[in-house]
GROMACS .gro file of C-alpha atoms in nm:
model
  296
    1MET     CA    1   2.295  -0.757   0.675
    2THR     CA    2   2.093  -0.581   0.400
    3GLU     CA    3   1.999  -0.211   0.451
    4TRP     CA    4   1.639  -0.151   0.366
    5THR     CA    5   1.580   0.177   0.185
    6ILE     CA    6   1.235   0.312   0.210
    7LEU     CA    7   1.086   0.530  -0.064
    8GLY     CA    8   0.782   0.707   0.066
    9ALA     CA    9   0.767   0.822   0.429
   10GLY     CA   10   0.384   0.793   0.457
   11ALA     CA   11   0.208   0.606   0.738
   12LEU     CA   12   0.285   0.248   0.627
   13GLY     CA   13   0.637   0.313   0.517
   14CYS     CA   14   0.716   0.479   0.849
   15VAL     CA   15   0.559   0.200   1.041
   16MET     CA   16   0.753  -0.068   0.842
   17ALA     CA   17   1.071   0.124   0.909
   18GLY     CA   18   0.998   0.136   1.283
   19LEU     CA   19   0.922  -0.232   1.296
   20LEU     CA   20   1.239  -0.321   1.102
   21ARG     CA   21   1.455  -0.106   1.327
   22GLN     CA   22   1.306  -0.253   1.644
   23ARG     CA   23   1.453  -0.590   1.522
   24GLY     CA   24   1.801  -0.426   1.462
   25GLU     CA   25   1.767  -0.409   1.090
   26ARG     CA   26   1.939  -0.118   0.906
   27VAL     CA   27   1.690   0.126   0.763
   28GLY     CA   28   1.729   0.428   0.543
   29PHE     CA   29   1.477   0.674   0.390
   30MET     CA   30   1.519   0.800   0.040
   31LEU     CA   31   1.432   1.162   0.063
   32SER     CA   32   1.335   1.422  -0.187
   33ALA     CA   33   1.519   1.746  -0.269
   34ARG     CA   34   1.300   1.953  -0.036
   35HIS     CA   35   1.459   1.762   0.264
   36ARG     CA   36   1.816   1.835   0.156
   37GLY     CA   37   1.992   2.058   0.402
   38HIS     CA   38   1.724   1.999   0.658
   39PHE     CA   39   1.780   1.831   0.995
   40HIS     CA   40   1.652   1.463   0.957
   41PRO     CA   41   1.456   1.387   1.273
   42SER     CA   42   1.409   1.060   1.448
   43LEU     CA   43   1.081   0.884   1.359
   44ASP     CA   44   0.834   0.890   1.642
   45LEU     CA   45   0.640   0.563   1.629
   46ILE     CA   46   0.344   0.502   1.851
   47THR     CA   47   0.335   0.123   1.904
   48LEU     CA   48   0.022  -0.096   1.925
   49GLY     CA   49   0.050  -0.060   2.309
   50GLY     CA   50   0.046   0.319   2.293
   51ARG     CA   51   0.422   0.374   2.373
   52HIS     CA   52   0.622   0.644   2.189
   53GLU     CA   53   0.952   0.495   2.057
   54LEU     CA   54   1.202   0.712   1.867
   55ILE     CA   55   1.339   0.526   1.557
   56GLN     CA   56   1.674   0.621   1.412
   57SER     CA   57   1.719   0.587   1.027
   58ARG     CA   58   1.964   0.705   0.771
   59PRO     CA   59   1.881   0.983   0.530
   60ARG     CA   60   1.938   0.887   0.164
   61PHE     CA   61   1.919   1.109  -0.154
   62PRO     CA   62   1.886   1.020  -0.517
   63GLU     CA   63   2.254   1.059  -0.602
   64GLN     CA   64   2.314   0.772  -0.343
   65ALA     CA   65   2.104   0.528  -0.537
   66ARG     CA   66   2.408   0.312  -0.622
   67GLN     CA   67   2.431   0.226  -0.260
   68VAL     CA   68   2.072   0.109  -0.220
   69GLU     CA   69   2.066  -0.270  -0.144
   70CYS     CA   70   1.690  -0.323  -0.127
   71LEU     CA   71   1.430  -0.062  -0.219
   72LEU     CA   72   1.077  -0.073  -0.055
   73VAL     CA   73   0.837   0.167  -0.237
   74PHE     CA   74   0.549   0.303  -0.030
   75THR     CA   75   0.455   0.601  -0.229
   76LYS     CA   76   0.100   0.645  -0.374
   77ALA     CA   77   0.045   0.463  -0.696
   78TYR     CA   78   0.041   0.768  -0.911
   79GLN     CA   79   0.386   0.881  -0.756
   80VAL     CA   80   0.575   0.562  -0.811
   81VAL     CA   81   0.702   0.614  -1.168
   82ASP     CA   82   0.814   0.967  -1.102
   83ALA     CA   83   0.984   0.888  -0.788
   84LEU     CA   84   1.171   0.599  -0.930
   85LYS     CA   85   1.277   0.805  -1.248
   86GLY     CA   86   1.519   0.992  -1.015
   87LEU     CA   87   1.690   0.666  -0.919
   88GLN     CA   88   1.841   0.572  -1.263
   89GLU     CA   89   2.172   0.477  -1.087
   90LEU     CA   90   2.009   0.205  -0.886
   91PRO     CA   91   2.220  -0.106  -0.935
   92THR     CA   92   2.055  -0.372  -1.160
   93SER     CA   93   2.089  -0.630  -0.883
   94THR     CA   94   1.884  -0.420  -0.642
   95PRO     CA   95   1.538  -0.566  -0.581
   96ILE     CA   96   1.243  -0.322  -0.606
   97ILE     CA   97   0.950  -0.418  -0.389
   98LEU     CA   98   0.626  -0.225  -0.456
   99PHE     CA   99   0.379  -0.178  -0.178
  100HIS     CA  100   0.145   0.087  -0.320
  101ASN     CA  101  -0.231   0.045  -0.327
  102GLY     CA  102  -0.412  -0.034  -0.643
  103LEU     CA  103  -0.282  -0.203  -0.951
  104GLY     CA  104  -0.135  -0.106  -1.295
  105VAL     CA  105   0.199   0.048  -1.197
  106ALA     CA  106   0.429  -0.259  -1.201
  107GLU     CA  107   0.428  -0.277  -1.595
  108GLN     CA  108   0.556   0.084  -1.607
  109VAL     CA  109   0.824   0.008  -1.347
  110GLN     CA  110   0.941  -0.296  -1.536
  111GLU     CA  111   0.999  -0.078  -1.850
  112LEU     CA  112   1.203   0.176  -1.637
  113PHE     CA  113   1.418  -0.101  -1.468
  114PRO     CA  114   1.396  -0.411  -1.701
  115HIS     CA  115   1.685  -0.591  -1.530
  116ASN     CA  116   1.608  -0.534  -1.169
  117PRO     CA  117   1.429  -0.795  -0.960
  118LEU     CA  118   1.066  -0.671  -0.931
  119ILE     CA  119   0.867  -0.780  -0.638
  120ALA     CA  120   0.498  -0.704  -0.536
  121GLY     CA  121   0.431  -0.649  -0.166
  122VAL     CA  122   0.086  -0.677  -0.006
  123SER     CA  123   0.039  -0.584   0.355
  124SER     CA  124  -0.263  -0.549   0.578
  125HIS     CA  125  -0.088  -0.367   0.867
  126GLY     CA  126  -0.274  -0.066   0.989
  127ALA     CA  127  -0.101   0.266   1.009
  128MET     CA  128  -0.194   0.626   1.055
  129LYS     CA  129   0.020   0.943   1.023
  130GLU     CA  130  -0.049   1.190   1.303
  131GLY     CA  131   0.211   1.449   1.217
  132ASP     CA  132   0.542   1.494   1.050
  133TRP     CA  133   0.760   1.190   1.139
  134LEU     CA  134   0.490   1.087   1.397
  135VAL     CA  135   0.304   0.768   1.305
  136ARG     CA  136   0.077   0.529   1.491
  137HIS     CA  137   0.070   0.155   1.434
  138THR     CA  138  -0.290   0.076   1.453
  139GLY     CA  139  -0.309  -0.289   1.378
  140LYS     CA  140  -0.101  -0.603   1.296
  141GLY     CA  141  -0.149  -0.777   0.975
  142ASP     CA  142  -0.015  -1.022   0.714
  143THR     CA  143   0.249  -0.939   0.454
  144TRP     CA  144   0.298  -1.127   0.131
  145LEU     CA  145   0.578  -1.090  -0.129
  146GLY     CA  146   0.591  -1.239  -0.474
  147PRO     CA  147   0.776  -1.225  -0.804
  148MET     CA  148   0.681  -0.992  -1.085
  149ASN     CA  149   0.963  -1.094  -1.310
  150GLN     CA  150   1.203  -1.385  -1.332
  151ALA     CA  151   1.486  -1.211  -1.163
  152ALA     CA  152   1.266  -1.164  -0.847
  153ASN     CA  153   1.263  -1.550  -0.778
  154ASP     CA  154   1.616  -1.528  -0.627
  155TRP     CA  155   1.493  -1.300  -0.345
  156ALA     CA  156   1.242  -1.523  -0.161
  157HIS     CA  157   1.472  -1.516   0.129
  158LEU     CA  158   1.376  -1.152   0.206
  159VAL     CA  159   1.064  -1.279   0.382
  160LYS     CA  160   1.268  -1.414   0.675
  161PRO     CA  161   1.389  -1.092   0.819
  162LEU     CA  162   1.054  -0.928   0.727
  163ALA     CA  163   0.866  -1.202   0.916
  164ALA     CA  164   1.080  -1.156   1.221
  165ALA     CA  165   1.000  -0.779   1.214
  166LEU     CA  166   0.641  -0.780   1.109
  167GLY     CA  167   0.518  -1.095   1.273
  168HIS     CA  168   0.423  -1.251   0.940
  169ALA     CA  169   0.570  -1.245   0.590
  170GLU     CA  170   0.541  -1.519   0.329
  171TRP     CA  171   0.653  -1.563  -0.034
  172ARG     CA  172   0.375  -1.639  -0.285
  173GLU     CA  173   0.453  -1.727  -0.652
  174ASN     CA  174   0.087  -1.630  -0.728
  175ILE     CA  175   0.106  -1.282  -0.572
  176LYS     CA  176  -0.163  -1.159  -0.803
  177LEU     CA  177  -0.415  -1.338  -0.589
  178HIS     CA  178  -0.323  -1.142  -0.286
  179GLN     CA  179  -0.302  -0.814  -0.488
  180HIS     CA  180  -0.654  -0.874  -0.616
  181ARG     CA  181  -0.796  -0.956  -0.273
  182LYS     CA  182  -0.658  -0.641  -0.125
  183LEU     CA  183  -0.770  -0.427  -0.422
  184ALA     CA  184  -1.131  -0.574  -0.385
  185LEU     CA  185  -1.143  -0.442  -0.020
  186ASN     CA  186  -0.995  -0.102  -0.121
  187ALA     CA  187  -1.241  -0.069  -0.413
  188VAL     CA  188  -1.528  -0.103  -0.162
  189ILE     CA  189  -1.405   0.086   0.138
  190ASN     CA  190  -1.191   0.359  -0.014
  191PRO     CA  191  -1.435   0.539  -0.253
  192LEU     CA  192  -1.734   0.501  -0.024
  193THR     CA  193  -1.568   0.649   0.275
  194ALA     CA  194  -1.415   0.922   0.066
  195CYS     CA  195  -1.737   1.028  -0.099
  196HIS     CA  196  -1.941   1.025   0.227
  197ASN     CA  197  -1.668   1.175   0.435
  198ILE     CA  198  -1.679   0.908   0.705
  199ARG     CA  199  -1.464   0.664   0.905
  200ASN     CA  200  -1.438   0.307   0.788
  201GLY     CA  201  -1.654   0.174   1.070
  202GLN     CA  202  -1.940   0.398   0.977
  203LEU     CA  203  -1.995   0.173   0.651
  204LEU     CA  204  -2.171  -0.070   0.884
  205GLU     CA  205  -2.443   0.179   0.972
  206PRO     CA  206  -2.796   0.084   0.827
  207ARG     CA  207  -2.800   0.387   0.600
  208PHE     CA  208  -2.516   0.231   0.397
  209ALA     CA  209  -2.644  -0.121   0.377
  210ASP     CA  210  -2.793  -0.113   0.033
  211VAL     CA  211  -2.495   0.067  -0.134
  212LEU     CA  212  -2.246  -0.145   0.042
  213GLU     CA  213  -2.415  -0.456  -0.073
  214GLN     CA  214  -2.439  -0.336  -0.441
  215LEU     CA  215  -2.077  -0.218  -0.459
  216SER     CA  216  -1.950  -0.541  -0.286
  217GLU     CA  217  -2.128  -0.749  -0.555
  218GLU     CA  218  -2.000  -0.542  -0.841
  219VAL     CA  219  -1.642  -0.571  -0.716
  220PHE     CA  220  -1.678  -0.940  -0.634
  221GLN     CA  221  -1.794  -1.026  -0.980
  222VAL     CA  222  -1.505  -0.840  -1.146
  223MET     CA  223  -1.271  -1.030  -0.927
  224VAL     CA  224  -1.439  -1.356  -1.039
  225ASN     CA  225  -1.381  -1.250  -1.396
  226LEU     CA  226  -1.015  -1.201  -1.314
  227GLY     CA  227  -0.990  -1.560  -1.178
  228GLU     CA  228  -1.082  -1.519  -0.817
  229THR     CA  229  -1.186  -1.853  -0.649
  230GLU     CA  230  -1.296  -1.709  -0.320
  231SER     CA  231  -1.662  -1.749  -0.250
  232ARG     CA  232  -1.907  -1.456  -0.221
  233ASP     CA  233  -1.963  -1.520   0.146
  234ALA     CA  234  -1.593  -1.547   0.222
  235PHE     CA  235  -1.539  -1.217   0.052
  236ARG     CA  236  -1.827  -1.051   0.244
  237ARG     CA  237  -1.687  -1.184   0.580
  238ARG     CA  238  -1.325  -1.060   0.495
  239LEU     CA  239  -1.479  -0.719   0.409
  240GLN     CA  240  -1.681  -0.703   0.722
  241GLN     CA  241  -1.374  -0.800   0.933
  242VAL     CA  242  -1.151  -0.546   0.782
  243ILE     CA  243  -1.408  -0.273   0.828
  244GLU     CA  244  -1.450  -0.379   1.199
  245LEU     CA  245  -1.072  -0.386   1.256
  246THR     CA  246  -1.018  -0.049   1.093
  247ALA     CA  247  -1.342   0.101   1.235
  248VAL     CA  248  -1.186   0.419   1.374
  249ASN     CA  249  -0.954   0.473   1.074
  250TYR     CA  250  -1.005   0.706   0.777
  251SER     CA  251  -0.913   0.535   0.447
  252SER     CA  252  -0.622   0.668   0.246
  253MET     CA  253  -0.859   0.803  -0.029
  254HIS     CA  254  -1.063   0.982   0.231
  255GLN     CA  255  -0.761   1.151   0.366
  256ASP     CA  256  -0.619   1.234   0.029
  257LEU     CA  257  -0.948   1.390  -0.086
  258ALA     CA  258  -1.013   1.566   0.247
  259HIS     CA  259  -0.654   1.741   0.215
  260GLY     CA  260  -0.697   1.827  -0.153
  261ARG     CA  261  -0.434   1.575  -0.272
  262SER     CA  262  -0.448   1.349  -0.574
  263THR     CA  263  -0.606   1.008  -0.497
  264GLU     CA  264  -0.531   0.652  -0.614
  265ASN     CA  265  -0.882   0.648  -0.782
  266ASP     CA  266  -0.745   0.542  -1.124
  267TYR     CA  267  -0.557   0.247  -0.971
  268ILE     CA  268  -0.833   0.129  -0.744
  269THR     CA  269  -1.184   0.198  -0.876
  270GLY     CA  270  -1.035   0.271  -1.222
  271TYR     CA  271  -0.891  -0.083  -1.223
  272ILE     CA  272  -1.225  -0.226  -1.153
  273LEU     CA  273  -1.390  -0.029  -1.438
  274ALA     CA  274  -1.103  -0.126  -1.678
  275HIS     CA  275  -1.163  -0.495  -1.603
  276ALA     CA  276  -1.548  -0.500  -1.591
  277GLY     CA  277  -1.581  -0.592  -1.942
  278ALA     CA  278  -1.956  -0.628  -2.027
  279GLN     CA  279  -2.048  -0.654  -1.658
  280PRO     CA  280  -2.251  -0.344  -1.545
  281VAL     CA  281  -2.076  -0.155  -1.253
  282PRO     CA  282  -2.302   0.153  -1.199
  283VAL     CA  283  -2.204   0.216  -0.831
  284SER     CA  284  -1.830   0.199  -0.919
  285SER     CA  285  -1.874   0.411  -1.208
  286GLN     CA  286  -2.061   0.672  -1.008
  287LEU     CA  287  -1.821   0.677  -0.731
  288TYR     CA  288  -1.527   0.707  -0.976
  289ARG     CA  289  -1.683   1.006  -1.140
  290GLU     CA  290  -1.770   1.180  -0.804
  291ILE     CA  291  -1.415   1.141  -0.684
  292LYS     CA  292  -1.281   1.293  -1.012
  293ARG     CA  293  -1.534   1.566  -0.991
  294ARG     CA  294  -1.404   1.654  -0.649
  295GLY     CA  295  -1.047   1.676  -0.777
  296GLY     CA  296  -0.934   1.324  -0.698
   0.00000   0.00000   0.00000
């Protein structure tokens, strides 16, 4: 049985660890130097039903990289490359699965680890961090994996244990489609909620109707330019559904900006701007600049 090593003990990484452990899978957390010598506590997972469950996992440190059998990366997009640089002893046979928000990082990871199987992961599970080693699973979702290089094609079997733990996991050769669809949602919800300091559900208030429509149209058109075949109406329905399902949540960009942390602005809205071509994207541009101005 494979041990899943999780790099990035944020909300989603911790929830994934909890769900895997509940199915009897072996799980370890790759920890940074600041955790060395500290007591490694149990993870307190608040389930969808509101129960607290203590989840046991193994602490791992960079010098143990050779022992990593499968690496799931849940760090912020801007942290991925630096975090992986400390794992140069990772076996070339170890698959690396990237679950970060936004796009534009996989190419850099491929340069760092040219021989490792590189897999993209996309998940719509809801998760919220409520304290150190305390996370809440806020919603079930779909999970998709797909190859980013040739070596990854031998690892499609990983979806079977993931599906058992998460409720859904599928392998998709065209993983870029799922990446683009998740990015499109993030490019609407994240910057708007961050700039206006609101929960996701507040975007459906009448005062945001105009800007929500304009931004949605900008993002949709960029996605069409990138090969998206989803209709405008289908995208709008999907966006509304996600906003409603995550109504009480704060987006990750909102939380990063509110706590003075760097955001994934460059990998979400920045990706939209970089692929807009000649298409005008004034709302996206304004939101991008505003988040930069506030330190994100």
